[in-house]
């Protein structure tokens, strides 16, 4: 068993090593998990901790009535601890520290040059890593020079070829360490060799599991559950973090939530776990629970900007304008030049109906991070609202280029082509979105509407889609109403009656009124009268009499007909019959 104290010691050592290697984002991630470990009870006082026991909203989510069946470890994980690697004996002293200083000042070529004759693994990694980042920096500059800050270009990192040659030679001779393997995997991925990249990254995380950057790169290469299951990963607690994150990207949200609940055994107060759990709940559209979790997260970490763009999406969906305004103001004061901050402000202006301002902030987010997926997708939504379908299509395509598994971008493309009156194209993209998110009723309804257009007009296929939407819990009831209408149109009265009744039950249970209810009542009254089910017909006719308009007169006529057939007397004026 790996105890909490052992786990804590591993992370402390890893933070030092990751910082020494200038992998600052991985060191930051490790630091967040370190403070997420539950403290010793003897030291657990309000003065030295941010939390109280049981305060985490994750514990509320997985309470006694909703617990997930994954076993919860009480004292530690059963995985064997991986010994921390011992640094090589060759030390470079002052030159290495000078190179680190240049690196931290983003002078990557100077850092690489300083270490050109140094042979320790630590120095070789920093030299190669600095060279890689220098190439990335130059690629970004070329893209701006050629196409503008948000334009497309064929600019490439010109250091990849030399880096691949050097790192592959080191790998053949066994002179490469786990950090070098990580960088080698990144280079191979950039060059499109995904199979070798996965193998290199797996080797890296197996020999040094604390580098979250390596796990993140490996996750981006796991585009299917088959690929994920084929990885030969060592049994270490970091693997659980990786699997939880990978399951989430593969839309296996229940499995992801189970993993995070498992990790709660040691990392009881991890903000990262709470944020990731909120993401999974968001994907399951449990917005009320997500809002509570983000409120807790902000109370514990009030200057947090990371993941707050997702919180803004929840507030946007709930049309909570005041709360979204407060969040936008808060992140603006905290760090207004973060992509997440710009995205949150863009969401606020979108909710206010100021779409041009929203686009301006989404574009600003993309200038700060050109690969910021949410900003491309949300900007596409704004262009759809502005009826600028050409710009919307371009934004959605850029989102798909970044993440081909993003169902929102595929769905957006379908919407844009639907607006342009091109249902065959729209249908293609809706199918793509459904492939990545098959349990969303909105996507099935969108595809059904395409089948109903004059150009395609495949009503049987539309019916199949609406039935799938019903099975996916169509909360708005669109599918039930459309199924009833389609069966009515096809002359299949019995099936139409079934769905009109189901739709009517739904509206009654939700206390809804409107034209759909009146339409259902009229159809059912007529249908049951035709089939001599007079009692049911009278019930629906009586409900119609509460409305005004031609439907009321039709109900009176139906009641006259019913009573004539029941009594055998000729039809008389409705006024002679007590209602």
XYZ file of C-alpha atoms in Angstrom:
579
model
C 0.000 0.000 0.000
C 1.139 3.560 -0.746
C 0.241 5.714 2.247
C -0.764 9.344 2.084
C 2.559 10.358 3.604
C 4.470 8.331 1.015
C 2.385 9.879 -1.741
C 3.045 13.348 -0.320
C 6.798 12.751 -0.254
C 6.789 11.535 -3.852
C 5.003 14.668 -5.029
C 7.307 16.998 -3.096
C 10.355 15.421 -4.720
C 8.660 15.487 -8.132
C 7.880 19.220 -7.831
C 11.559 19.954 -7.264
C 12.643 17.844 -10.216
C 9.981 19.205 -12.569
C 10.858 22.775 -11.639
C 14.533 22.010 -12.137
C 13.691 20.760 -15.642
C 11.681 23.946 -16.343
C 8.449 21.938 -16.716
C 6.596 24.573 -14.739
C 3.037 23.634 -15.720
C 3.629 20.030 -14.602
C 5.167 21.298 -11.349
C 2.126 23.538 -10.784
C -0.231 20.598 -11.339
C 1.753 18.466 -8.902
C 1.702 21.281 -6.330
C -2.079 21.499 -6.534
C -2.376 17.771 -5.839
C 0.090 18.043 -2.949
C -2.111 20.508 -1.060
C -5.143 18.398 -1.983
C -3.930 15.531 0.205
C -5.749 15.343 3.517
C -3.535 16.560 6.346
C -2.691 14.632 9.490
C -5.611 14.986 11.934
C -3.291 16.337 14.633
C -2.403 19.264 12.382
C -5.859 19.653 10.847
C -7.100 22.949 12.293
C -8.978 25.886 10.779
C -5.817 27.966 10.947
C -3.700 25.779 8.661
C -6.139 24.523 6.058
C -8.476 26.043 3.517
C -11.178 23.421 4.030
C -13.258 21.718 6.644
C -13.980 18.019 6.492
C -16.881 17.130 4.279
C -17.022 20.603 2.691
C -16.202 19.336 -0.772
C -19.187 19.347 -3.091
C -17.882 16.109 -4.553
C -18.773 14.418 -1.272
C -22.271 15.816 -1.619
C -22.502 14.469 -5.149
C -21.391 10.997 -4.116
C -23.433 10.721 -0.927
C -24.946 7.649 0.552
C -27.776 7.643 -1.972
C -25.659 8.275 -5.038
C -22.367 6.581 -4.383
C -20.539 4.949 -7.230
C -19.558 1.347 -6.848
C -15.821 1.918 -7.288
C -14.087 1.007 -4.007
C -12.902 3.977 -1.980
C -9.457 3.560 -0.419
C -9.288 4.613 3.193
C -5.579 5.016 3.745
C -3.844 4.734 0.399
C -3.615 3.168 -3.014
C -2.661 -0.403 -3.709
C -0.291 0.564 -6.494
C 3.401 0.150 -5.901
C 5.348 3.379 -5.537
C 7.818 4.165 -8.311
C 11.265 5.156 -7.004
C 12.302 8.678 -7.933
C 15.082 8.669 -10.562
C 18.543 9.546 -9.398
C 20.104 12.440 -11.301
C 23.141 11.559 -13.411
C 26.525 12.159 -11.908
C 27.683 14.648 -14.541
C 26.843 18.145 -13.312
C 27.076 21.358 -15.296
C 26.953 23.851 -12.449
C 26.860 27.506 -13.406
C 26.181 26.972 -17.110
C 22.993 25.054 -16.360
C 21.744 27.761 -14.024
C 22.521 30.418 -16.633
C 20.622 28.444 -19.259
C 17.667 28.095 -16.863
C 17.664 31.856 -16.365
C 17.591 32.449 -20.125
C 14.846 29.848 -20.492
C 12.679 31.475 -17.832
C 13.099 34.800 -19.661
C 11.865 33.092 -22.874
C 15.288 33.475 -24.526
C 15.205 29.905 -25.751
C 17.975 30.004 -28.344
C 20.383 31.572 -25.861
C 19.539 28.829 -23.354
C 20.144 26.143 -25.981
C 23.422 27.723 -27.062
C 24.807 27.904 -23.527
C 24.323 24.124 -23.121
C 25.678 23.129 -26.548
C 28.705 21.246 -25.096
C 27.100 19.931 -21.897
C 26.503 16.184 -21.755
C 24.416 15.472 -18.655
C 20.885 14.199 -19.318
C 19.451 17.210 -17.518
C 21.362 19.636 -19.708
C 20.625 17.734 -22.906
C 16.914 17.810 -22.141
C 16.868 21.535 -21.368
C 18.871 22.290 -24.516
C 16.528 20.253 -26.732
C 13.414 21.561 -24.993
C 14.590 25.161 -25.398
C 15.292 24.490 -29.085
C 11.807 23.029 -29.534
C 10.171 26.060 -27.911
C 12.325 28.401 -30.002
C 10.968 26.662 -33.091
C 7.393 26.966 -31.788
C 7.909 30.660 -31.093
C 9.214 31.261 -34.601
C 6.320 29.273 -36.091
C 3.820 31.525 -34.325
C 5.637 34.598 -35.605
C 5.544 33.282 -39.177
C 1.841 32.535 -38.913
C 1.128 36.104 -37.824
C 3.371 37.541 -40.538
C 1.769 35.447 -43.275
C -1.899 35.310 -42.343
C -2.540 37.509 -39.307
C -3.004 36.470 -35.714
C -6.023 34.235 -36.435
C -5.216 33.187 -39.974
C -4.260 29.776 -41.313
C -0.808 29.103 -42.655
C 1.540 26.241 -43.451
C 4.215 27.434 -41.034
C 6.007 24.607 -39.252
C 8.481 24.198 -36.432
C 11.760 24.012 -38.338
C 13.610 22.432 -35.417
C 11.587 19.206 -35.470
C 13.780 17.389 -37.992
C 17.035 17.982 -36.135
C 15.417 17.232 -32.785
C 13.960 13.961 -34.040
C 17.323 12.918 -35.411
C 19.160 13.689 -32.177
C 16.572 12.215 -29.812
C 16.118 9.037 -31.846
C 19.902 8.492 -31.834
C 19.932 8.951 -28.056
C 17.084 6.487 -27.689
C 18.908 3.844 -29.746
C 22.015 4.161 -27.580
C 20.045 4.233 -24.309
C 21.340 7.713 -23.439
C 17.870 9.210 -23.118
C 15.958 9.620 -19.849
C 12.240 9.864 -19.152
C 12.167 13.614 -19.838
C 13.913 13.107 -23.149
C 11.380 10.413 -24.021
C 8.605 12.904 -23.255
C 10.101 15.478 -25.604
C 10.716 12.799 -28.246
C 7.019 11.847 -28.037
C 5.998 15.498 -28.479
C 8.249 15.861 -31.540
C 6.893 12.653 -33.099
C 3.338 13.800 -32.457
C 4.015 17.142 -34.159
C 5.392 15.270 -37.155
C 2.272 13.105 -37.357
C 3.830 9.810 -36.249
C 1.225 9.022 -33.593
C 2.050 5.348 -33.064
C 5.714 5.979 -32.218
C 4.716 9.063 -30.207
C 2.399 6.976 -28.030
C 5.110 4.359 -27.491
C 7.634 7.004 -26.442
C 5.216 8.734 -24.093
C 4.170 5.433 -22.495
C 7.835 4.633 -21.878
C 8.296 8.094 -20.383
C 5.376 7.911 -17.927
C 6.273 4.357 -16.919
C 9.795 5.413 -15.946
C 8.768 8.776 -14.428
C 5.021 8.922 -13.695
C 4.925 12.375 -12.056
C 5.245 14.422 -15.278
C 1.626 15.443 -15.951
C 2.689 17.080 -19.234
C 3.615 13.653 -20.595
C 0.286 12.184 -19.486
C -1.570 15.084 -21.147
C 0.250 14.573 -24.443
C -0.466 10.848 -24.267
C -4.139 11.544 -23.623
C -4.400 13.701 -26.732
C -3.292 10.677 -28.762
C -5.947 8.377 -27.271
C -8.830 9.142 -29.614
C -10.723 5.911 -28.920
C -11.264 3.500 -26.056
C -9.507 0.773 -28.087
C -6.331 2.850 -28.243
C -6.582 3.667 -24.541
C -6.990 0.013 -23.563
C -4.022 -1.009 -25.705
C -1.558 1.104 -23.686
C 0.826 -0.880 -21.516
C 0.930 1.377 -18.459
C 2.587 0.623 -15.133
C 0.377 0.350 -12.065
C 0.876 3.713 -10.349
C -1.563 6.140 -8.735
C -0.827 8.743 -11.448
C -2.397 6.312 -13.914
C -5.732 6.859 -12.150
C -5.557 10.608 -12.836
C -4.754 9.866 -16.462
C -7.599 7.391 -16.918
C -10.104 9.728 -15.270
C -9.107 12.532 -17.646
C -8.996 10.230 -20.688
C -12.449 8.805 -19.929
C -13.782 12.338 -19.775
C -12.337 13.210 -23.190
C -13.830 10.013 -24.591
C -17.226 11.049 -23.159
C -17.276 8.144 -20.687
C -18.456 10.449 -17.936
C -19.757 7.846 -15.494
C -16.426 6.010 -15.584
C -14.579 9.305 -15.198
C -16.634 10.261 -12.143
C -15.938 6.846 -10.607
C -12.182 7.358 -11.013
C -12.285 10.793 -9.406
C -14.277 9.392 -6.497
C -11.552 6.758 -6.115
C -8.847 9.454 -6.076
C -10.765 11.297 -3.371
C -9.424 8.666 -0.960
C -6.144 10.572 -0.667
C -6.638 13.867 -2.547
C -9.630 14.809 -0.451
C -9.356 18.565 -0.995
C -7.943 18.761 -4.521
C -9.318 21.728 -6.481
C -8.288 19.939 -9.650
C -10.465 16.911 -8.872
C -13.388 19.147 -7.990
C -13.052 21.084 -11.261
C -12.766 17.900 -13.321
C -15.794 16.410 -11.604
C -17.722 19.585 -12.418
C -16.701 19.186 -16.063
C -18.067 15.654 -16.150
C -21.308 16.808 -14.533
C -21.523 19.601 -17.106
C -21.278 17.066 -19.902
C -24.162 15.198 -18.256
C -26.083 18.537 -18.266
C -26.517 18.556 -14.491
C -26.199 22.338 -14.397
C -27.555 22.919 -10.891
C -24.975 20.553 -9.391
C -22.183 22.075 -11.517
C -23.079 25.569 -10.340
C -22.857 24.490 -6.686
C -19.463 22.870 -7.273
C -18.005 25.941 -8.975
C -19.330 28.198 -6.215
C -17.480 25.999 -3.694
C -14.382 26.071 -5.866
C -14.379 29.865 -6.002
C -14.839 30.114 -2.239
C -11.785 27.882 -1.747
C -9.725 29.481 -4.518
C -11.152 32.999 -5.112
C -8.530 34.099 -7.656
C -8.847 31.021 -9.830
C -9.358 31.678 -13.563
C -8.679 28.163 -14.851
C -11.907 26.279 -15.699
C -14.053 29.329 -14.933
C -14.993 29.579 -18.621
C -16.941 26.356 -18.113
C -18.706 27.936 -15.144
C -19.647 30.866 -17.381
C -21.174 28.415 -19.869
C -23.389 27.054 -17.085
C -24.493 30.543 -16.059
C -25.143 31.356 -19.710
C -27.286 28.246 -20.168
C -29.254 29.147 -17.027
C -29.546 32.772 -18.221
C -28.123 33.925 -14.865
C -27.137 37.375 -16.095
C -26.298 38.874 -12.681
C -24.086 35.938 -11.662
C -22.333 35.945 -15.044
C -21.756 39.706 -14.777
C -20.183 39.234 -11.335
C -17.940 36.416 -12.610
C -16.838 38.452 -15.635
C -15.976 41.420 -13.415
C -14.086 39.169 -10.998
C -11.864 37.481 -13.603
C -11.276 40.827 -15.342
C -9.806 42.222 -12.118
C -7.842 39.017 -11.470
C -6.216 38.601 -14.902
C -7.915 40.203 -17.887
C -5.344 38.895 -20.365
C -6.092 35.223 -19.804
C -7.989 33.474 -22.631
C -10.502 32.173 -20.087
C -11.201 35.720 -18.873
C -11.865 36.940 -22.410
C -14.136 33.966 -23.032
C -16.166 34.666 -19.888
C -16.606 38.323 -20.842
C -17.607 37.214 -24.357
C -20.267 34.939 -22.854
C -21.599 37.865 -20.811
C -21.985 40.094 -23.869
C -23.567 37.218 -25.804
C -26.182 36.766 -23.075
C -26.889 40.494 -23.257
C -27.445 40.149 -27.024
C -24.365 42.239 -27.895
C -22.957 39.743 -30.384
C -20.375 42.065 -31.980
C -18.765 42.720 -28.588
C -18.879 39.009 -27.803
C -17.019 38.230 -31.029
C -14.433 40.881 -30.160
C -13.637 39.174 -26.854
C -13.597 35.688 -28.352
C -11.122 36.937 -30.948
C -9.036 38.442 -28.167
C -8.993 35.058 -26.404
C -7.769 33.451 -29.623
C -4.990 35.997 -30.007
C -3.781 34.899 -26.579
C -4.178 31.202 -27.370
C -4.824 30.272 -30.972
C -5.697 26.692 -29.998
C -8.325 27.665 -27.450
C -11.115 25.351 -28.597
C -14.035 26.908 -26.698
C -13.402 30.355 -28.147
C -13.550 29.079 -31.748
C -16.792 27.222 -31.072
C -18.439 30.076 -29.167
C -17.371 32.571 -31.814
C -19.030 30.331 -34.404
C -22.247 30.457 -32.346
C -22.094 34.265 -32.324
C -21.663 34.416 -36.093
C -24.705 32.146 -36.448
C -26.693 34.623 -34.326
C -25.440 37.430 -36.578
C -26.473 35.410 -39.686
C -22.844 35.461 -40.879
C -22.755 31.807 -41.925
C -19.465 32.062 -43.833
C -17.575 33.294 -40.766
C -19.402 30.771 -38.585
C -18.364 27.869 -40.810
C -14.746 29.044 -40.761
C -14.760 29.254 -36.931
C -16.300 25.802 -36.547
C -13.813 24.290 -38.998
C -10.938 25.754 -37.014
C -12.399 24.149 -33.872
C -12.616 20.787 -35.656
C -8.992 21.137 -36.775
C -7.951 21.530 -33.134
C -10.133 18.700 -31.812
C -11.859 16.434 -34.366
C -13.850 14.864 -31.515
C -15.597 18.095 -30.508
C -19.287 17.420 -31.146
C -20.211 21.088 -30.601
C -18.214 22.220 -33.620
C -19.694 19.502 -35.856
C -23.168 20.432 -34.632
C -22.441 24.099 -35.327
C -21.393 23.270 -38.887
C -24.671 21.415 -39.344
C -26.628 24.413 -38.077
C -24.784 26.785 -40.384
C -25.446 24.682 -43.482
C -29.052 24.233 -42.393
C -29.415 28.021 -42.316
C -27.980 28.162 -45.834
C -30.651 25.750 -47.083
C -28.180 22.910 -47.693
C -29.734 19.990 -45.785
C -27.487 17.270 -47.271
C -24.383 19.030 -45.910
C -26.171 19.733 -42.629
C -27.159 16.075 -42.308
C -23.543 14.992 -42.812
C -22.308 17.207 -39.988
C -25.153 16.308 -37.639
C -24.232 12.650 -38.159
C -20.653 13.510 -37.219
C -21.781 15.194 -34.011
C -23.996 12.235 -33.082
C -21.085 9.853 -33.575
C -19.205 11.677 -30.809
C -22.232 12.268 -28.544
C -24.931 9.673 -29.298
C -26.986 10.340 -26.149
C -27.918 13.967 -26.799
C -31.545 14.409 -27.875
C -30.851 17.802 -29.478
C -28.578 16.245 -32.077
C -31.126 13.579 -33.029
C -33.842 16.226 -33.360
C -31.609 18.342 -35.602
C -30.936 15.354 -37.845
C -34.652 14.485 -37.962
C -35.467 18.005 -39.159
C -33.028 17.555 -42.027
C -34.837 14.391 -43.101
C -38.099 16.381 -43.091
C -36.882 19.019 -45.572
C -38.283 19.030 -49.100
C -34.890 18.209 -50.623
C -34.519 14.975 -48.617
C -38.056 14.168 -47.387
C -37.352 10.798 -45.744
C -40.053 10.753 -43.091
C -39.396 7.197 -41.907
C -35.792 8.147 -41.151
C -37.015 11.258 -39.363
C -39.281 9.078 -37.217
C -36.320 6.868 -36.257
C -34.341 9.957 -35.206
C -37.195 11.364 -33.127
C -37.573 7.996 -31.382
C -33.881 8.052 -30.518
C -34.369 11.577 -29.155
C -37.215 10.335 -26.929
C -34.983 7.539 -25.619
C -32.292 10.141 -24.883
C -34.667 12.020 -22.553
C -35.882 14.904 -24.664
C -36.710 17.329 -21.853
C -38.305 19.884 -24.186
C -40.785 17.360 -25.598
C -40.062 18.307 -29.213
C -39.618 14.707 -30.315
C -42.964 13.475 -28.937
C -44.877 16.269 -30.661
C -43.086 15.749 -33.959
C -43.597 11.978 -33.864
C -47.331 12.477 -33.380
C -47.497 14.918 -36.283
C -45.459 12.692 -38.594
C -47.609 9.635 -37.908
C -50.694 11.793 -38.481
C -49.245 12.974 -41.780
C -48.573 9.379 -42.845
C -52.136 8.371 -41.947
C -51.039 6.107 -39.100
C -53.683 7.306 -36.675
C -53.161 4.763 -33.896
C -49.460 5.542 -33.566
C -50.165 9.279 -33.786
C -52.679 8.932 -30.923
C -50.110 7.129 -28.758
C -47.586 9.960 -29.099
C -50.176 12.731 -28.748
C -51.253 11.094 -25.463
C -47.647 10.859 -24.255
C -47.039 14.484 -25.182
C -50.232 15.536 -23.428
C -49.192 13.654 -20.275
C -45.833 15.421 -20.343
C -47.425 18.867 -20.714
C -49.914 18.132 -17.942
C -47.175 16.981 -15.566
C -45.126 20.114 -16.290
C -48.146 22.444 -16.124
C -47.674 23.662 -19.707
C -50.264 25.290 -21.970
C -50.157 26.341 -25.596
C -50.931 25.408 -29.196
C -49.319 21.967 -28.908
C -51.695 21.026 -26.111
C -54.730 22.254 -28.036
C -53.598 20.383 -31.148
C -53.216 17.165 -29.146
C -56.637 17.564 -27.519
C -58.397 18.139 -30.866
C -56.705 15.162 -32.503
C -57.421 12.813 -29.602
C -61.032 13.901 -29.309
C -61.586 13.310 -33.027
C -59.644 10.043 -33.009
C -61.553 8.506 -30.089
C -64.930 9.626 -31.463
C -64.106 7.997 -34.810
C -63.220 4.769 -32.999
C -66.422 4.888 -30.915
C -64.537 5.474 -27.665
C -67.006 8.107 -26.576
C -66.009 8.463 -22.925
C -62.386 9.306 -23.797
C -63.546 11.605 -26.592
C -65.897 13.481 -24.242
C -63.063 14.028 -21.753
C -60.872 15.684 -24.390
C -63.783 17.676 -25.853
C -64.649 19.034 -22.415
C -61.049 20.239 -21.975
C -61.160 21.964 -25.377
C -64.229 23.958 -24.279
C -61.952 25.864 -21.889
C -60.296 27.465 -24.912
C -61.677 30.081 -27.308
C -61.540 30.076 -31.085
C -62.550 27.607 -33.797
C -61.359 24.626 -31.734
C -64.110 25.313 -29.209
C -66.756 25.155 -31.940
C -65.212 21.931 -33.215
C -65.451 20.448 -29.710
C -69.123 21.384 -29.503
C -69.727 19.739 -32.859
C -67.948 16.590 -31.719
C -69.983 16.451 -28.529
C -73.222 16.798 -30.510
C -72.117 13.922 -32.711
C -71.133 11.779 -29.729
C -74.439 12.297 -27.941
C -76.416 11.671 -31.079
C -74.651 8.348 -31.594
C -75.036 7.419 -27.944
C -78.757 8.283 -27.758
C -79.841 7.622 -31.352
C -81.627 11.035 -31.567
C -81.057 13.417 -34.449
C -78.518 16.143 -34.016
C -79.816 19.198 -32.137
C -78.355 22.562 -31.290
C -75.594 22.238 -28.730
C -77.255 24.775 -26.471
C -80.040 22.243 -25.646
C -77.444 19.902 -24.064
C -76.095 20.711 -20.625
C -72.304 20.844 -20.560
